[in-house]
């Protein structure tokens, strides 16, 4: 990532200068792939972290407790994605052949040991998905198409648990996974993807999974990004975005409510300039955003506070 005129280590508001080791039980957590984590909405005491081991098994840890699995045979081809929903969490993963699956984990870590297929949702092998908790408690899912480079979005209803028919995000193509997040301050969604030109693009939508969807034009943020971006909301209606640059460092910026670079921020390198082995993840809760990474070579999962409002 190299953007003319942008200072390296341009910190976000109240960004920490040190990473901390993610733990499960009394042990560190290691993965060669992107980790994922979510807090139960408005509750800083309950969070679920998910990662993939070297044999493509999915592991989870509730509140840094001992690691556990949904099953021992999911054979995922991409890292899992976690969101909060209701009194618990949803975990998504891409199975062999590109079928997207989900499981429900309760706030105490219990689950029924079952991965279920998301209807009409298939991507490429080795490609993760984007997901967020949306309006009315919906779980909203975004993915790259299985046979095209288009982006598709669907949601599961917060009351009936029925899935909507997927819709295509207009005017977007990507070689990797998109990211999506929801901001309660503006009642809108931010969708981000790395385009086929390696620039990150963002657009705002109010109901991205309905056919009467309304979208803003895609905004290019330039750069030289690789893989899936990470996005998170802020309480003031702004957003935070993070990507892995071609230098294997994390680059971040604050966006205004329209998904445009907030005045004076643009891309800045994460403050410690720690080399990463894969793309980052952002976690939001209670006016804070945390950054999760997997370090280069060792694959140790680390975290730090990257924004505090």
PDB file of C-alpha atoms in Angstrom:
ATOM      1  CA  UNK A   1       0.000   0.000   0.000  1.00  0.00           C
ATOM      2  CA  UNK A   2       1.489   3.308  -0.972  1.00  0.00           C
ATOM      3  CA  UNK A   3      -0.490   6.530  -1.228  1.00  0.00           C
ATOM      4  CA  UNK A   4       1.307   9.765  -2.037  1.00  0.00           C
ATOM      5  CA  UNK A   5       1.289  12.285   0.741  1.00  0.00           C
ATOM      6  CA  UNK A   6      -0.030   9.946   3.439  1.00  0.00           C
ATOM      7  CA  UNK A   7       2.196   9.686   6.518  1.00  0.00           C
ATOM      8  CA  UNK A   8       3.081   6.185   7.666  1.00  0.00           C
ATOM      9  CA  UNK A   9       1.717   5.329  11.099  1.00  0.00           C
ATOM     10  CA  UNK A  10      -1.136   7.848  10.851  1.00  0.00           C
ATOM     11  CA  UNK A  11      -2.948   6.660  13.972  1.00  0.00           C
ATOM     12  CA  UNK A  12      -6.721   6.480  14.287  1.00  0.00           C
ATOM     13  CA  UNK A  13      -8.376   8.102  17.342  1.00  0.00           C
ATOM     14  CA  UNK A  14      -6.922   6.553  20.537  1.00  0.00           C
ATOM     15  CA  UNK A  15      -5.151   3.764  18.637  1.00  0.00           C
ATOM     16  CA  UNK A  16      -3.038   1.535  20.868  1.00  0.00           C
ATOM     17  CA  UNK A  17       0.662   1.235  20.168  1.00  0.00           C
ATOM     18  CA  UNK A  18       0.958  -2.427  21.199  1.00  0.00           C
ATOM     19  CA  UNK A  19      -0.612  -5.729  20.147  1.00  0.00           C
ATOM     20  CA  UNK A  20      -1.749  -8.340  22.685  1.00  0.00           C
ATOM     21  CA  UNK A  21      -1.777 -12.106  22.214  1.00  0.00           C
ATOM     22  CA  UNK A  22      -5.187 -13.715  21.696  1.00  0.00           C
ATOM     23  CA  UNK A  23      -5.614 -16.660  24.070  1.00  0.00           C
ATOM     24  CA  UNK A  24      -7.848 -19.696  24.536  1.00  0.00           C
ATOM     25  CA  UNK A  25      -7.561 -21.100  28.015  1.00  0.00           C
ATOM     26  CA  UNK A  26      -3.945 -20.433  28.976  1.00  0.00           C
ATOM     27  CA  UNK A  27      -2.592 -20.908  25.460  1.00  0.00           C
ATOM     28  CA  UNK A  28      -1.936 -18.656  22.493  1.00  0.00           C
ATOM     29  CA  UNK A  29      -3.988 -18.936  19.313  1.00  0.00           C
ATOM     30  CA  UNK A  30      -2.325 -19.614  15.963  1.00  0.00           C
ATOM     31  CA  UNK A  31      -3.730 -19.728  12.444  1.00  0.00           C
ATOM     32  CA  UNK A  32      -2.323 -19.125   8.960  1.00  0.00           C
ATOM     33  CA  UNK A  33      -5.665 -17.556   7.986  1.00  0.00           C
ATOM     34  CA  UNK A  34      -7.738 -14.515   8.908  1.00  0.00           C
ATOM     35  CA  UNK A  35      -9.274 -14.711  12.402  1.00  0.00           C
ATOM     36  CA  UNK A  36     -12.764 -13.443  13.172  1.00  0.00           C
ATOM     37  CA  UNK A  37     -14.467 -12.272  16.348  1.00  0.00           C
ATOM     38  CA  UNK A  38     -17.665 -10.597  17.537  1.00  0.00           C
ATOM     39  CA  UNK A  39     -19.053  -9.194  20.768  1.00  0.00           C
ATOM     40  CA  UNK A  40     -22.628  -9.687  21.823  1.00  0.00           C
ATOM     41  CA  UNK A  41     -24.259  -6.353  21.005  1.00  0.00           C
ATOM     42  CA  UNK A  42     -23.673  -3.804  23.779  1.00  0.00           C
ATOM     43  CA  UNK A  43     -21.996  -6.385  26.015  1.00  0.00           C
ATOM     44  CA  UNK A  44     -18.231  -6.220  26.527  1.00  0.00           C
ATOM     45  CA  UNK A  45     -18.223  -9.364  28.675  1.00  0.00           C
ATOM     46  CA  UNK A  46     -19.298 -11.890  26.009  1.00  0.00           C
ATOM     47  CA  UNK A  47     -17.356 -12.399  22.791  1.00  0.00           C
ATOM     48  CA  UNK A  48     -16.706 -15.289  20.423  1.00  0.00           C
ATOM     49  CA  UNK A  49     -13.520 -15.738  18.393  1.00  0.00           C
ATOM     50  CA  UNK A  50     -13.143 -18.188  15.496  1.00  0.00           C
ATOM     51  CA  UNK A  51     -10.132 -19.363  13.513  1.00  0.00           C
ATOM     52  CA  UNK A  52      -8.964 -22.167  11.230  1.00  0.00           C
ATOM     53  CA  UNK A  53      -6.107 -24.543  12.002  1.00  0.00           C
ATOM     54  CA  UNK A  54      -3.534 -25.816   9.513  1.00  0.00           C
ATOM     55  CA  UNK A  55      -5.742 -28.837   8.707  1.00  0.00           C
ATOM     56  CA  UNK A  56      -8.763 -26.616   7.858  1.00  0.00           C
ATOM     57  CA  UNK A  57     -10.632 -27.349  11.071  1.00  0.00           C
ATOM     58  CA  UNK A  58     -12.698 -24.525  12.620  1.00  0.00           C
ATOM     59  CA  UNK A  59     -12.119 -23.678  16.277  1.00  0.00           C
ATOM     60  CA  UNK A  60     -13.974 -21.276  18.546  1.00  0.00           C
ATOM     61  CA  UNK A  61     -13.339 -19.726  21.935  1.00  0.00           C
ATOM     62  CA  UNK A  62     -15.928 -17.991  24.100  1.00  0.00           C
ATOM     63  CA  UNK A  63     -14.468 -15.230  26.286  1.00  0.00           C
ATOM     64  CA  UNK A  64     -10.945 -16.647  25.787  1.00  0.00           C
ATOM     65  CA  UNK A  65     -11.990 -19.978  27.269  1.00  0.00           C
ATOM     66  CA  UNK A  66     -10.888 -23.413  26.085  1.00  0.00           C
ATOM     67  CA  UNK A  67     -11.237 -23.915  22.325  1.00  0.00           C
ATOM     68  CA  UNK A  68     -14.116 -26.022  21.005  1.00  0.00           C
ATOM     69  CA  UNK A  69     -15.574 -27.079  17.649  1.00  0.00           C
ATOM     70  CA  UNK A  70     -19.049 -27.277  16.131  1.00  0.00           C
ATOM     71  CA  UNK A  71     -18.140 -30.609  14.478  1.00  0.00           C
ATOM     72  CA  UNK A  72     -14.870 -32.329  13.644  1.00  0.00           C
ATOM     73  CA  UNK A  73     -15.632 -32.841   9.951  1.00  0.00           C
ATOM     74  CA  UNK A  74     -16.601 -29.494   8.420  1.00  0.00           C
ATOM     75  CA  UNK A  75     -13.470 -29.471   6.173  1.00  0.00           C
ATOM     76  CA  UNK A  76     -13.648 -25.746   5.475  1.00  0.00           C
ATOM     77  CA  UNK A  77     -11.768 -24.230   2.564  1.00  0.00           C
ATOM     78  CA  UNK A  78     -11.712 -20.667   3.955  1.00  0.00           C
ATOM     79  CA  UNK A  79     -11.540 -18.888   7.343  1.00  0.00           C
ATOM     80  CA  UNK A  80     -14.800 -18.560   9.329  1.00  0.00           C
ATOM     81  CA  UNK A  81     -16.736 -15.341   9.882  1.00  0.00           C
ATOM     82  CA  UNK A  82     -18.491 -14.552  13.191  1.00  0.00           C
ATOM     83  CA  UNK A  83     -21.320 -12.094  13.891  1.00  0.00           C
ATOM     84  CA  UNK A  84     -23.490 -11.492  16.938  1.00  0.00           C
ATOM     85  CA  UNK A  85     -27.192 -12.203  16.571  1.00  0.00           C
ATOM     86  CA  UNK A  86     -29.889 -12.153  19.207  1.00  0.00           C
ATOM     87  CA  UNK A  87     -28.595 -13.688  22.417  1.00  0.00           C
ATOM     88  CA  UNK A  88     -25.763 -15.484  20.671  1.00  0.00           C
ATOM     89  CA  UNK A  89     -23.726 -15.665  17.485  1.00  0.00           C
ATOM     90  CA  UNK A  90     -23.731 -16.946  13.928  1.00  0.00           C
ATOM     91  CA  UNK A  91     -20.606 -18.493  12.412  1.00  0.00           C
ATOM     92  CA  UNK A  92     -20.214 -18.827   8.633  1.00  0.00           C
ATOM     93  CA  UNK A  93     -17.724 -20.831   6.601  1.00  0.00           C
ATOM     94  CA  UNK A  94     -17.123 -21.906   3.003  1.00  0.00           C
ATOM     95  CA  UNK A  95     -17.186 -25.649   2.513  1.00  0.00           C
ATOM     96  CA  UNK A  96     -15.544 -27.694  -0.209  1.00  0.00           C
ATOM     97  CA  UNK A  97     -17.206 -26.864  -3.511  1.00  0.00           C
ATOM     98  CA  UNK A  98     -17.973 -23.323  -2.370  1.00  0.00           C
ATOM     99  CA  UNK A  99     -21.232 -23.950  -0.487  1.00  0.00           C
ATOM    100  CA  UNK A 100     -21.642 -21.439   2.360  1.00  0.00           C
ATOM    101  CA  UNK A 101     -22.688 -22.880   5.719  1.00  0.00           C
ATOM    102  CA  UNK A 102     -23.691 -21.390   9.069  1.00  0.00           C
ATOM    103  CA  UNK A 103     -24.011 -22.531  12.668  1.00  0.00           C
ATOM    104  CA  UNK A 104     -25.642 -20.897  15.685  1.00  0.00           C
ATOM    105  CA  UNK A 105     -23.693 -20.596  18.945  1.00  0.00           C
ATOM    106  CA  UNK A 106     -25.481 -19.490  22.111  1.00  0.00           C
ATOM    107  CA  UNK A 107     -24.103 -16.914  24.534  1.00  0.00           C
ATOM    108  CA  UNK A 108     -22.884 -19.723  26.825  1.00  0.00           C
ATOM    109  CA  UNK A 109     -21.078 -21.479  23.958  1.00  0.00           C
ATOM    110  CA  UNK A 110     -23.631 -24.254  23.534  1.00  0.00           C
ATOM    111  CA  UNK A 111     -24.719 -25.289  20.032  1.00  0.00           C
ATOM    112  CA  UNK A 112     -26.493 -28.154  18.318  1.00  0.00           C
ATOM    113  CA  UNK A 113     -23.386 -29.430  16.522  1.00  0.00           C
ATOM    114  CA  UNK A 114     -24.791 -28.734  13.064  1.00  0.00           C
ATOM    115  CA  UNK A 115     -23.619 -26.705  10.059  1.00  0.00           C
ATOM    116  CA  UNK A 116     -26.539 -25.718   7.808  1.00  0.00           C
ATOM    117  CA  UNK A 117     -26.323 -24.636   4.169  1.00  0.00           C
ATOM    118  CA  UNK A 118     -27.327 -21.058   3.368  1.00  0.00           C
ATOM    119  CA  UNK A 119     -29.889 -21.361   0.539  1.00  0.00           C
ATOM    120  CA  UNK A 120     -28.674 -20.229  -2.887  1.00  0.00           C
ATOM    121  CA  UNK A 121     -25.314 -19.094  -1.496  1.00  0.00           C
ATOM    122  CA  UNK A 122     -22.199 -20.480  -3.103  1.00  0.00           C
ATOM    123  CA  UNK A 123     -18.776 -18.905  -3.629  1.00  0.00           C
ATOM    124  CA  UNK A 124     -15.322 -20.117  -4.739  1.00  0.00           C
ATOM    125  CA  UNK A 125     -13.214 -22.579  -2.796  1.00  0.00           C
ATOM    126  CA  UNK A 126     -10.793 -20.853  -0.412  1.00  0.00           C
ATOM    127  CA  UNK A 127     -12.884 -17.653  -0.430  1.00  0.00           C
ATOM    128  CA  UNK A 128     -14.350 -16.418   2.889  1.00  0.00           C
ATOM    129  CA  UNK A 129     -17.544 -14.380   3.245  1.00  0.00           C
ATOM    130  CA  UNK A 130     -18.510 -11.034   4.713  1.00  0.00           C
ATOM    131  CA  UNK A 131     -21.298 -10.811   7.283  1.00  0.00           C
ATOM    132  CA  UNK A 132     -22.841  -8.404   9.782  1.00  0.00           C
ATOM    133  CA  UNK A 133     -25.706  -8.014  12.224  1.00  0.00           C
ATOM    134  CA  UNK A 134     -28.214  -5.767  10.493  1.00  0.00           C
ATOM    135  CA  UNK A 135     -31.453  -3.904  11.030  1.00  0.00           C
ATOM    136  CA  UNK A 136     -33.999  -5.733  13.174  1.00  0.00           C
ATOM    137  CA  UNK A 137     -31.535  -8.421  14.242  1.00  0.00           C
ATOM    138  CA  UNK A 138     -31.057  -9.774  10.743  1.00  0.00           C
ATOM    139  CA  UNK A 139     -27.940 -11.702   9.873  1.00  0.00           C
ATOM    140  CA  UNK A 140     -26.664 -10.247   6.588  1.00  0.00           C
ATOM    141  CA  UNK A 141     -24.270 -12.186   4.363  1.00  0.00           C
ATOM    142  CA  UNK A 142     -22.154 -10.990   1.391  1.00  0.00           C
ATOM    143  CA  UNK A 143     -20.023 -13.147  -0.927  1.00  0.00           C
ATOM    144  CA  UNK A 144     -18.284 -13.363  -4.285  1.00  0.00           C
ATOM    145  CA  UNK A 145     -20.155 -15.428  -6.857  1.00  0.00           C
ATOM    146  CA  UNK A 146     -19.225 -19.015  -7.587  1.00  0.00           C
ATOM    147  CA  UNK A 147     -19.053 -18.559 -11.352  1.00  0.00           C
ATOM    148  CA  UNK A 148     -18.772 -14.767 -11.673  1.00  0.00           C
ATOM    149  CA  UNK A 149     -16.801 -12.003  -9.957  1.00  0.00           C
ATOM    150  CA  UNK A 150     -20.023 -10.265  -8.866  1.00  0.00           C
ATOM    151  CA  UNK A 151     -21.009  -9.665  -5.239  1.00  0.00           C
ATOM    152  CA  UNK A 152     -24.224 -11.131  -3.832  1.00  0.00           C
ATOM    153  CA  UNK A 153     -26.048 -10.348  -0.589  1.00  0.00           C
ATOM    154  CA  UNK A 154     -28.797 -12.042   1.379  1.00  0.00           C
ATOM    155  CA  UNK A 155     -30.161 -11.956   4.924  1.00  0.00           C
ATOM    156  CA  UNK A 156     -31.899 -14.182   7.420  1.00  0.00           C
ATOM    157  CA  UNK A 157     -34.973 -12.664   9.036  1.00  0.00           C
ATOM    158  CA  UNK A 158     -34.643 -11.742  12.703  1.00  0.00           C
ATOM    159  CA  UNK A 159     -38.054 -13.197  13.615  1.00  0.00           C
ATOM    160  CA  UNK A 160     -38.887 -16.044  11.227  1.00  0.00           C
ATOM    161  CA  UNK A 161     -35.292 -17.198  10.581  1.00  0.00           C
ATOM    162  CA  UNK A 162     -36.141 -17.494   6.870  1.00  0.00           C
ATOM    163  CA  UNK A 163     -33.561 -16.502   4.228  1.00  0.00           C
ATOM    164  CA  UNK A 164     -34.262 -13.871   1.588  1.00  0.00           C
ATOM    165  CA  UNK A 165     -33.527 -14.402  -2.099  1.00  0.00           C
ATOM    166  CA  UNK A 166     -29.962 -13.190  -2.829  1.00  0.00           C
ATOM    167  CA  UNK A 167     -29.536  -9.960  -4.792  1.00  0.00           C
ATOM    168  CA  UNK A 168     -26.527  -8.677  -6.716  1.00  0.00           C
ATOM    169  CA  UNK A 169     -24.643  -5.595  -5.560  1.00  0.00           C
ATOM    170  CA  UNK A 170     -24.732  -3.330  -8.622  1.00  0.00           C
ATOM    171  CA  UNK A 171     -21.536  -2.401 -10.420  1.00  0.00           C
ATOM    172  CA  UNK A 172     -19.043  -4.349  -8.278  1.00  0.00           C
ATOM    173  CA  UNK A 173     -16.542  -7.024  -9.308  1.00  0.00           C
ATOM    174  CA  UNK A 174     -13.857  -8.588  -7.161  1.00  0.00           C
ATOM    175  CA  UNK A 175     -11.417 -11.485  -7.180  1.00  0.00           C
ATOM    176  CA  UNK A 176     -11.862 -12.055  -3.442  1.00  0.00           C
ATOM    177  CA  UNK A 177     -14.415 -11.712  -0.637  1.00  0.00           C
ATOM    178  CA  UNK A 178     -16.342  -8.506   0.129  1.00  0.00           C
ATOM    179  CA  UNK A 179     -16.908  -7.044   3.586  1.00  0.00           C
ATOM    180  CA  UNK A 180     -20.130  -5.612   5.012  1.00  0.00           C
ATOM    181  CA  UNK A 181     -21.119  -3.837   8.223  1.00  0.00           C
ATOM    182  CA  UNK A 182     -24.162  -1.992   9.607  1.00  0.00           C
ATOM    183  CA  UNK A 183     -24.280   1.372  11.387  1.00  0.00           C
ATOM    184  CA  UNK A 184     -27.189   1.965  13.771  1.00  0.00           C
ATOM    185  CA  UNK A 185     -26.459   5.722  13.812  1.00  0.00           C
ATOM    186  CA  UNK A 186     -27.348   6.062  10.124  1.00  0.00           C
ATOM    187  CA  UNK A 187     -29.428   2.896   9.656  1.00  0.00           C
ATOM    188  CA  UNK A 188     -27.283   1.989   6.664  1.00  0.00           C
ATOM    189  CA  UNK A 189     -24.816  -0.631   5.460  1.00  0.00           C
ATOM    190  CA  UNK A 190     -21.288  -0.151   4.185  1.00  0.00           C
ATOM    191  CA  UNK A 191     -20.130  -2.708   1.612  1.00  0.00           C
ATOM    192  CA  UNK A 192     -16.423  -2.850   0.730  1.00  0.00           C
ATOM    193  CA  UNK A 193     -14.406  -4.875  -1.742  1.00  0.00           C
ATOM    194  CA  UNK A 194     -10.992  -4.877  -3.361  1.00  0.00           C
ATOM    195  CA  UNK A 195     -11.571  -4.348  -7.052  1.00  0.00           C
ATOM    196  CA  UNK A 196      -9.860  -6.131  -9.903  1.00  0.00           C
ATOM    197  CA  UNK A 197      -7.464  -3.127 -10.004  1.00  0.00           C
ATOM    198  CA  UNK A 198      -6.412  -3.759  -6.316  1.00  0.00           C
ATOM    199  CA  UNK A 199      -8.113  -0.532  -5.162  1.00  0.00           C
ATOM    200  CA  UNK A 200     -10.586  -0.732  -2.274  1.00  0.00           C
ATOM    201  CA  UNK A 201     -14.099   0.421  -3.105  1.00  0.00           C
ATOM    202  CA  UNK A 202     -17.021   1.234  -0.794  1.00  0.00           C
ATOM    203  CA  UNK A 203     -20.718   1.935  -1.278  1.00  0.00           C
ATOM    204  CA  UNK A 204     -23.595   2.680   1.088  1.00  0.00           C
ATOM    205  CA  UNK A 205     -26.934   0.887   0.912  1.00  0.00           C
ATOM    206  CA  UNK A 206     -30.024   1.038   3.085  1.00  0.00           C
ATOM    207  CA  UNK A 207     -31.451  -2.426   2.323  1.00  0.00           C
ATOM    208  CA  UNK A 208     -28.794  -4.224   0.272  1.00  0.00           C
ATOM    209  CA  UNK A 209     -30.613  -7.557   0.212  1.00  0.00           C
ATOM    210  CA  UNK A 210     -33.942  -6.341  -1.254  1.00  0.00           C
ATOM    211  CA  UNK A 211     -34.719  -5.873  -4.936  1.00  0.00           C
ATOM    212  CA  UNK A 212     -35.784  -2.258  -4.273  1.00  0.00           C
ATOM    213  CA  UNK A 213     -32.350  -1.618  -2.814  1.00  0.00           C
ATOM    214  CA  UNK A 214     -30.808   1.847  -2.953  1.00  0.00           C
ATOM    215  CA  UNK A 215     -27.072   2.228  -3.422  1.00  0.00           C
ATOM    216  CA  UNK A 216     -24.626   5.110  -3.599  1.00  0.00           C
ATOM    217  CA  UNK A 217     -22.010   5.023  -6.382  1.00  0.00           C
ATOM    218  CA  UNK A 218     -18.858   3.063  -5.568  1.00  0.00           C
ATOM    219  CA  UNK A 219     -16.043   5.215  -4.149  1.00  0.00           C
ATOM    220  CA  UNK A 220     -12.447   4.254  -4.948  1.00  0.00           C
ATOM    221  CA  UNK A 221      -9.979   4.628  -2.084  1.00  0.00           C
ATOM    222  CA  UNK A 222      -6.960   3.804  -4.219  1.00  0.00           C
ATOM    223  CA  UNK A 223      -4.042   1.898  -2.758  1.00  0.00           C
ATOM    224  CA  UNK A 224      -2.620  -1.538  -3.471  1.00  0.00           C
ATOM    225  CA  UNK A 225      -4.716  -3.872  -1.342  1.00  0.00           C
ATOM    226  CA  UNK A 226      -4.864  -7.658  -1.256  1.00  0.00           C
ATOM    227  CA  UNK A 227      -7.644  -9.993  -0.187  1.00  0.00           C
ATOM    228  CA  UNK A 228     -10.762  -9.251   1.802  1.00  0.00           C
ATOM    229  CA  UNK A 229     -11.020  -5.793   3.425  1.00  0.00           C
ATOM    230  CA  UNK A 230     -12.308  -5.274   6.975  1.00  0.00           C
ATOM    231  CA  UNK A 231     -14.907  -2.663   7.976  1.00  0.00           C
ATOM    232  CA  UNK A 232     -16.595  -1.526  11.185  1.00  0.00           C
ATOM    233  CA  UNK A 233     -19.048   1.249  12.222  1.00  0.00           C
ATOM    234  CA  UNK A 234     -18.500   4.141  14.607  1.00  0.00           C
ATOM    235  CA  UNK A 235     -21.087   5.740  16.905  1.00  0.00           C
ATOM    236  CA  UNK A 236     -20.932   9.079  15.070  1.00  0.00           C
ATOM    237  CA  UNK A 237     -22.081   7.495  11.809  1.00  0.00           C
ATOM    238  CA  UNK A 238     -18.542   7.179  10.461  1.00  0.00           C
ATOM    239  CA  UNK A 239     -16.811   3.944   9.498  1.00  0.00           C
ATOM    240  CA  UNK A 240     -13.352   2.362   9.794  1.00  0.00           C
ATOM    241  CA  UNK A 241     -11.740   0.319   7.013  1.00  0.00           C
ATOM    242  CA  UNK A 242      -8.588  -1.819   7.093  1.00  0.00           C
ATOM    243  CA  UNK A 243      -6.757  -3.783   4.398  1.00  0.00           C
ATOM    244  CA  UNK A 244      -3.542  -5.720   3.933  1.00  0.00           C
ATOM    245  CA  UNK A 245      -1.209  -3.827   1.622  1.00  0.00           C
ATOM    246  CA  UNK A 246       1.346  -5.208  -0.779  1.00  0.00           C
ATOM    247  CA  UNK A 247       3.977  -4.570   1.923  1.00  0.00           C
ATOM    248  CA  UNK A 248       2.206  -7.117   4.215  1.00  0.00           C
ATOM    249  CA  UNK A 249       1.275  -4.382   6.658  1.00  0.00           C
ATOM    250  CA  UNK A 250      -2.205  -3.297   7.757  1.00  0.00           C
ATOM    251  CA  UNK A 251      -3.416   0.051   6.432  1.00  0.00           C
ATOM    252  CA  UNK A 252      -6.441   1.809   7.932  1.00  0.00           C
ATOM    253  CA  UNK A 253      -8.581   4.866   7.451  1.00  0.00           C
ATOM    254  CA  UNK A 254     -11.699   6.552   8.790  1.00  0.00           C
ATOM    255  CA  UNK A 255     -14.600   7.110   6.398  1.00  0.00           C
ATOM    256  CA  UNK A 256     -17.423   9.640   6.710  1.00  0.00           C
ATOM    257  CA  UNK A 257     -21.115   8.561   6.749  1.00  0.00           C
ATOM    258  CA  UNK A 258     -21.113   8.508   2.930  1.00  0.00           C
ATOM    259  CA  UNK A 259     -18.198   6.068   2.808  1.00  0.00           C
ATOM    260  CA  UNK A 260     -15.766   8.752   1.619  1.00  0.00           C
ATOM    261  CA  UNK A 261     -12.341   9.252   3.221  1.00  0.00           C
ATOM    262  CA  UNK A 262     -12.810  11.461   6.265  1.00  0.00           C
ATOM    263  CA  UNK A 263     -10.982  14.784   5.960  1.00  0.00           C
ATOM    264  CA  UNK A 264      -7.321  14.466   6.887  1.00  0.00           C
ATOM    265  CA  UNK A 265      -7.206  10.692   7.355  1.00  0.00           C
ATOM    266  CA  UNK A 266      -6.826   8.774   4.074  1.00  0.00           C
ATOM    267  CA  UNK A 267      -4.755   5.561   4.319  1.00  0.00           C
ATOM    268  CA  UNK A 268      -2.345   5.313   7.247  1.00  0.00           C
ATOM    269  CA  UNK A 269      -0.229   2.364   8.274  1.00  0.00           C
ATOM    270  CA  UNK A 270      -1.218   0.568  11.477  1.00  0.00           C
ATOM    271  CA  UNK A 271       0.837   2.165  14.246  1.00  0.00           C
ATOM    272  CA  UNK A 272       3.153  -0.778  15.061  1.00  0.00           C
ATOM    273  CA  UNK A 273       3.835  -1.711  11.402  1.00  0.00           C
ATOM    274  CA  UNK A 274       3.662  -5.404  12.407  1.00  0.00           C
ATOM    275  CA  UNK A 275       4.075  -7.754   9.387  1.00  0.00           C
ATOM    276  CA  UNK A 276       0.946  -9.827   8.773  1.00  0.00           C
ATOM    277  CA  UNK A 277       0.470 -13.138   7.043  1.00  0.00           C
ATOM    278  CA  UNK A 278      -3.119 -12.540   5.971  1.00  0.00           C
ATOM    279  CA  UNK A 279      -5.886  -9.942   5.891  1.00  0.00           C
ATOM    280  CA  UNK A 280      -7.069  -8.174   9.091  1.00  0.00           C
ATOM    281  CA  UNK A 281     -10.389  -8.272  10.939  1.00  0.00           C
ATOM    282  CA  UNK A 282     -12.187  -5.421  12.754  1.00  0.00           C
ATOM    283  CA  UNK A 283     -14.492  -5.895  15.757  1.00  0.00           C
ATOM    284  CA  UNK A 284     -16.865  -3.162  16.999  1.00  0.00           C
ATOM    285  CA  UNK A 285     -18.681  -2.768  20.305  1.00  0.00           C
ATOM    286  CA  UNK A 286     -19.487   0.045  22.741  1.00  0.00           C
ATOM    287  CA  UNK A 287     -17.719   2.872  20.871  1.00  0.00           C
ATOM    288  CA  UNK A 288     -14.563   0.825  20.373  1.00  0.00           C
ATOM    289  CA  UNK A 289     -13.015  -0.967  17.412  1.00  0.00           C
ATOM    290  CA  UNK A 290     -10.450  -3.738  17.820  1.00  0.00           C
ATOM    291  CA  UNK A 291      -8.044  -4.924  15.133  1.00  0.00           C
ATOM    292  CA  UNK A 292      -7.203  -8.649  14.859  1.00  0.00           C
ATOM    293  CA  UNK A 293      -4.280  -9.957  12.815  1.00  0.00           C
ATOM    294  CA  UNK A 294      -2.379 -13.174  12.147  1.00  0.00           C
ATOM    295  CA  UNK A 295       1.335 -12.444  12.227  1.00  0.00           C
ATOM    296  CA  UNK A 296       3.684 -13.180   9.352  1.00  0.00           C
ATOM    297  CA  UNK A 297       5.597 -16.522   9.610  1.00  0.00           C
ATOM    298  CA  UNK A 298       4.288 -17.598  13.044  1.00  0.00           C
ATOM    299  CA  UNK A 299       0.573 -17.086  12.407  1.00  0.00           C
ATOM    300  CA  UNK A 300      -0.029 -15.874  15.959  1.00  0.00           C
ATOM    301  CA  UNK A 301      -3.380 -14.142  16.383  1.00  0.00           C
ATOM    302  CA  UNK A 302      -2.935 -10.745  18.018  1.00  0.00           C
ATOM    303  CA  UNK A 303      -5.313  -7.899  18.847  1.00  0.00           C
ATOM    304  CA  UNK A 304      -5.342  -4.272  19.884  1.00  0.00           C
ATOM    305  CA  UNK A 305      -7.751  -1.386  20.234  1.00  0.00           C
ATOM    306  CA  UNK A 306      -7.533   0.604  17.033  1.00  0.00           C
ATOM    307  CA  UNK A 307     -10.278   3.202  17.745  1.00  0.00           C
ATOM    308  CA  UNK A 308     -11.948   4.458  20.903  1.00  0.00           C
ATOM    309  CA  UNK A 309     -14.512   7.210  20.487  1.00  0.00           C
TER     310      UNK A 309
END
